[in-house]
Coordinates of C-alpha atoms in Angstrom, one line a residue:
X22 CA 142.0 77.5 108.9
X23 CA 141.1 77.1 105.2
X24 CA 137.5 77.8 104.4
X25 CA 136.0 75.1 102.3
X26 CA 133.3 75.7 99.6
X27 CA 129.9 76.2 101.2
X28 CA 126.4 77.3 100.4
X29 CA 125.5 81.0 100.3
X30 CA 123.1 81.9 103.0
X31 CA 120.9 84.8 102.2
X32 CA 117.5 86.2 102.9
X33 CA 115.9 86.3 106.4
X34 CA 114.6 83.8 108.9
X35 CA 112.2 83.8 111.8
X36 CA 114.0 83.1 115.0
X37 CA 113.3 82.4 118.7
X38 CA 115.4 85.3 120.0
X39 CA 115.9 83.8 123.4
X40 CA 117.1 80.5 122.0
X41 CA 119.4 82.3 119.6
X42 CA 121.3 84.2 122.3
X43 CA 121.5 81.2 124.5
X44 CA 123.0 79.2 121.7
X45 CA 125.5 82.0 120.9
X46 CA 126.5 82.1 124.6
X47 CA 127.2 78.4 124.6
X48 CA 129.8 78.7 121.8
X49 CA 132.9 79.2 123.9
X50 CA 135.6 76.6 123.8
X51 CA 138.2 78.0 126.3
X52 CA 140.8 75.3 125.6
X53 CA 141.0 76.2 121.9
X54 CA 140.3 79.9 122.4
X55 CA 137.3 79.5 120.1
X56 CA 134.1 81.5 120.2
X57 CA 131.2 82.6 118.1
X58 CA 133.4 84.9 116.0
X59 CA 135.4 81.9 114.7
X60 CA 132.4 80.0 113.4
X61 CA 132.1 79.5 109.6
X62 CA 128.8 78.8 107.9
X63 CA 128.8 75.4 106.2
X64 CA 125.2 74.6 105.1
X65 CA 121.6 75.1 106.0
X66 CA 118.9 72.6 106.8
X67 CA 115.5 74.0 105.9
X68 CA 112.0 72.6 106.3
X69 CA 109.5 75.2 105.5
X70 CA 110.1 78.1 108.0
X71 CA 112.4 76.0 110.1
X72 CA 116.0 76.8 109.5
X73 CA 119.3 75.7 111.1
X74 CA 121.6 77.6 111.5
X75 CA 120.3 81.2 111.5
X76 CA 122.2 84.4 110.6
X77 CA 121.3 88.0 110.1
X78 CA 121.3 89.8 106.7
X79 CA 121.5 93.6 106.7
X80 CA 121.0 94.3 103.0
X81 CA 117.9 96.1 104.0
X82 CA 116.9 97.1 107.6
X83 CA 114.2 94.8 108.8
X84 CA 111.8 97.6 109.8
X85 CA 111.9 99.1 106.3
X86 CA 111.5 95.7 104.7
X87 CA 108.5 95.0 106.9
X88 CA 106.8 98.3 105.9
X89 CA 107.5 97.7 102.2
X90 CA 106.1 94.2 102.5
X91 CA 102.9 95.3 104.2
X92 CA 102.4 98.2 101.8
X93 CA 102.8 95.9 98.8
X94 CA 99.9 93.7 100.1
X95 CA 97.6 96.8 100.5
X96 CA 97.7 96.8 104.3
X97 CA 99.0 98.9 107.2
X98 CA 100.2 99.0 110.7
X99 CA 97.2 97.2 112.3
X100 CA 97.6 94.2 110.0
X101 CA 101.3 94.1 110.6
X102 CA 100.7 94.2 114.3
X103 CA 98.3 91.3 114.1
X104 CA 100.6 89.3 111.8
X105 CA 103.5 89.8 114.3
X106 CA 101.3 88.8 117.3
X107 CA 100.3 85.5 115.6
X108 CA 104.0 84.7 115.0
X109 CA 104.8 85.7 118.6
X110 CA 107.2 88.4 117.4
X111 CA 107.5 92.0 118.8
X112 CA 106.2 94.6 116.4
X113 CA 107.2 98.2 115.9
X114 CA 104.9 100.9 117.4
X115 CA 102.8 103.1 115.1
X116 CA 105.1 106.0 115.5
X117 CA 108.1 104.0 114.3
X118 CA 105.9 102.6 111.5
X119 CA 105.0 106.0 110.3
X120 CA 108.6 107.2 110.3
X121 CA 109.6 104.1 108.3
X122 CA 106.6 104.7 106.0
X123 CA 107.8 108.2 105.3
X124 CA 111.4 107.0 104.7
X125 CA 110.2 104.3 102.3
X126 CA 107.9 106.7 100.5
X127 CA 110.6 109.3 100.0
X128 CA 113.1 106.8 98.6
X129 CA 110.5 105.3 96.4
X130 CA 109.6 108.7 95.0
X131 CA 113.2 109.6 94.3
X132 CA 113.9 106.2 92.6
X133 CA 110.8 106.4 90.5
X134 CA 111.5 109.8 89.2
X135 CA 115.1 108.9 88.4
X136 CA 113.8 105.9 86.4
X137 CA 111.2 108.2 84.6
X138 CA 113.9 110.7 83.6
X139 CA 116.1 107.9 82.2
X140 CA 113.1 106.5 80.3
X141 CA 112.3 109.9 78.9
X142 CA 115.8 110.4 77.7
X143 CA 115.8 107.0 76.0
X144 CA 112.5 107.7 74.2
X145 CA 113.7 111.1 73.0
X146 CA 116.9 109.5 71.7
X147 CA 115.0 106.8 69.8
X148 CA 112.5 109.4 68.4
X149 CA 115.4 111.5 67.0
X150 CA 117.1 108.4 65.6
X151 CA 113.9 107.5 63.7
X152 CA 113.4 111.2 62.6
X153 CA 110.2 111.4 64.6
X154 CA 110.4 115.1 65.4
X155 CA 108.3 118.2 64.7
X156 CA 109.3 121.3 62.8
X157 CA 111.1 122.6 65.8
X158 CA 113.2 119.5 66.2
X159 CA 111.3 118.4 69.4
X160 CA 111.0 114.6 69.6
X161 CA 107.5 113.2 69.1
X162 CA 106.8 110.4 71.6
X163 CA 103.7 108.1 71.2
X164 CA 102.4 107.1 74.6
X165 CA 99.6 105.0 76.1
X166 CA 97.8 106.2 79.2
X167 CA 95.7 104.3 81.6
X168 CA 94.2 105.0 85.1
X169 CA 93.1 103.0 88.1
X170 CA 91.2 103.6 91.3
X171 CA 91.3 102.2 94.8
X172 CA 87.9 100.4 94.3
X173 CA 85.7 99.3 91.4
X174 CA 82.8 101.5 90.3
X175 CA 80.8 98.7 88.7
X176 CA 79.6 101.5 86.3
X177 CA 77.4 103.2 88.9
X178 CA 79.4 104.0 92.1
X179 CA 82.0 106.7 91.3
X180 CA 82.8 107.7 94.8
X181 CA 86.4 106.6 95.0
X182 CA 88.7 108.8 97.2
X183 CA 92.0 108.0 95.4
X184 CA 93.0 107.5 91.8
X185 CA 96.2 107.0 89.8
X186 CA 97.1 107.3 86.1
X187 CA 100.3 106.1 84.4
X188 CA 101.7 107.2 81.0
X189 CA 103.8 104.5 79.3
X190 CA 106.0 104.9 76.3
X191 CA 104.5 102.9 73.4
X192 CA 107.9 102.0 72.0
X193 CA 109.9 100.9 75.0
X194 CA 106.9 100.1 77.3
X195 CA 108.7 102.1 80.1
X196 CA 107.0 104.4 82.6
X197 CA 107.1 108.1 81.6
X198 CA 104.9 109.6 84.2
X199 CA 102.7 108.6 87.2
X200 CA 100.2 110.9 88.9
X201 CA 98.0 110.4 92.0
X202 CA 94.9 112.3 93.0
X203 CA 93.7 112.0 96.6
X204 CA 90.5 113.4 98.0
X205 CA 91.1 112.4 101.6
X206 CA 93.6 113.0 104.3
X207 CA 93.1 111.2 107.6
X208 CA 95.1 113.7 109.7
X209 CA 93.0 116.6 108.3
X210 CA 89.7 114.9 108.7
X211 CA 90.5 113.8 112.3
X212 CA 91.3 117.4 113.2
X213 CA 88.2 118.7 111.4
X214 CA 86.0 116.2 113.3
X215 CA 87.0 117.8 116.6
X216 CA 87.1 121.4 115.3
X217 CA 90.8 121.8 115.6
X218 CA 93.5 122.9 113.2
X219 CA 95.5 120.0 111.8
X220 CA 99.1 119.6 113.0
X221 CA 102.0 120.0 110.7
X222 CA 102.1 116.9 108.5
X223 CA 102.7 115.7 105.0
X224 CA 99.3 116.1 103.4
X225 CA 98.5 113.9 100.3
X226 CA 95.1 115.5 99.7
X227 CA 95.4 117.2 96.3
X228 CA 92.0 116.8 94.6
X229 CA 88.6 118.5 95.3
X230 CA 86.9 117.6 92.0
X231 CA 84.8 114.6 91.1
X232 CA 86.4 111.1 91.1
X233 CA 85.7 110.5 87.4
X234 CA 87.9 113.3 86.3
X235 CA 91.0 112.1 88.1
X236 CA 92.4 110.1 85.2
X237 CA 92.0 112.8 82.6
X238 CA 93.5 115.5 84.9
X239 CA 96.6 113.5 85.4
X240 CA 97.0 112.7 81.7
X241 CA 96.6 116.3 80.6
X242 CA 99.1 117.4 83.3
X243 CA 101.9 116.1 81.2
X244 CA 102.9 117.9 78.0
X245 CA 105.6 115.6 76.7
X246 CA 104.5 115.3 73.0
X247 CA 102.2 116.7 70.5
X248 CA 100.7 113.3 69.8
X249 CA 99.6 110.7 72.4
X250 CA 97.3 107.8 72.9
X251 CA 94.4 107.6 75.4
X252 CA 93.5 104.6 77.5
X253 CA 91.2 103.5 74.6
X254 CA 94.1 103.5 72.2
X255 CA 92.9 106.4 70.1
X256 CA 95.4 109.1 69.1
X257 CA 94.9 112.4 70.9
X258 CA 96.6 115.3 69.1
X259 CA 97.9 118.4 70.7
X260 CA 94.9 120.6 70.0
X261 CA 92.5 118.0 71.5
X262 CA 94.8 117.7 74.5
X263 CA 94.5 121.5 75.0
X264 CA 90.7 121.2 75.0
X265 CA 90.8 118.3 77.4
X266 CA 92.9 120.3 79.8
X267 CA 90.6 123.3 79.6
X268 CA 87.4 121.3 80.1
X269 CA 88.8 118.4 82.1
X270 CA 87.0 115.9 79.9
X271 CA 87.4 112.2 80.5
X272 CA 89.4 110.3 77.8

């Protein structure tokens, strides 16, 4: 059989799992020794979420994809469970969700740092090519730093429990560093509320200072150049950076 030109089917679709398996079981033509394995996709008719025919795509496992999607919308397992219930779809349990969450987080961490290392090498190369080095031949990289928090302060409520700051190369606009400060761990706080020791877990709590100093602490953590720019755009030389690190002043 010669396969004719046809559309490329990609992505995922929502299916009625019972109907799908019944349809597969019906594809059995004994006279011609033809079954489901002999089918060739021709085209797809789509109307919104309605799709015919339907196939599976394993570029990314569905559980991992679901966790990534829900995290990117700022939600968690409870919202994913409600979303699945409305669509009449089975949802993963919280234990499976947490395992997938850890898997996604670890791979995101690895990928991010690989990208940061490549960006740093590129910035160093460009600085050397433009003779932007100090007396010791170390490349001088101009950067821009900015921070964000999990909620707005409205200039009076500085009680946020988590903050992040990014350092971006001024020349290439690529990420050179990202740091996170967390003042809260749900596992630790739950154990503390019942006067028990917390179980073994990956604890993301790494900050016990005030919320307003999160950004400056992350920025001074990185010593990648003797000149840099703060979130306001002003150049912060190396000596001032040293003072900021010692006193933890806000840029």
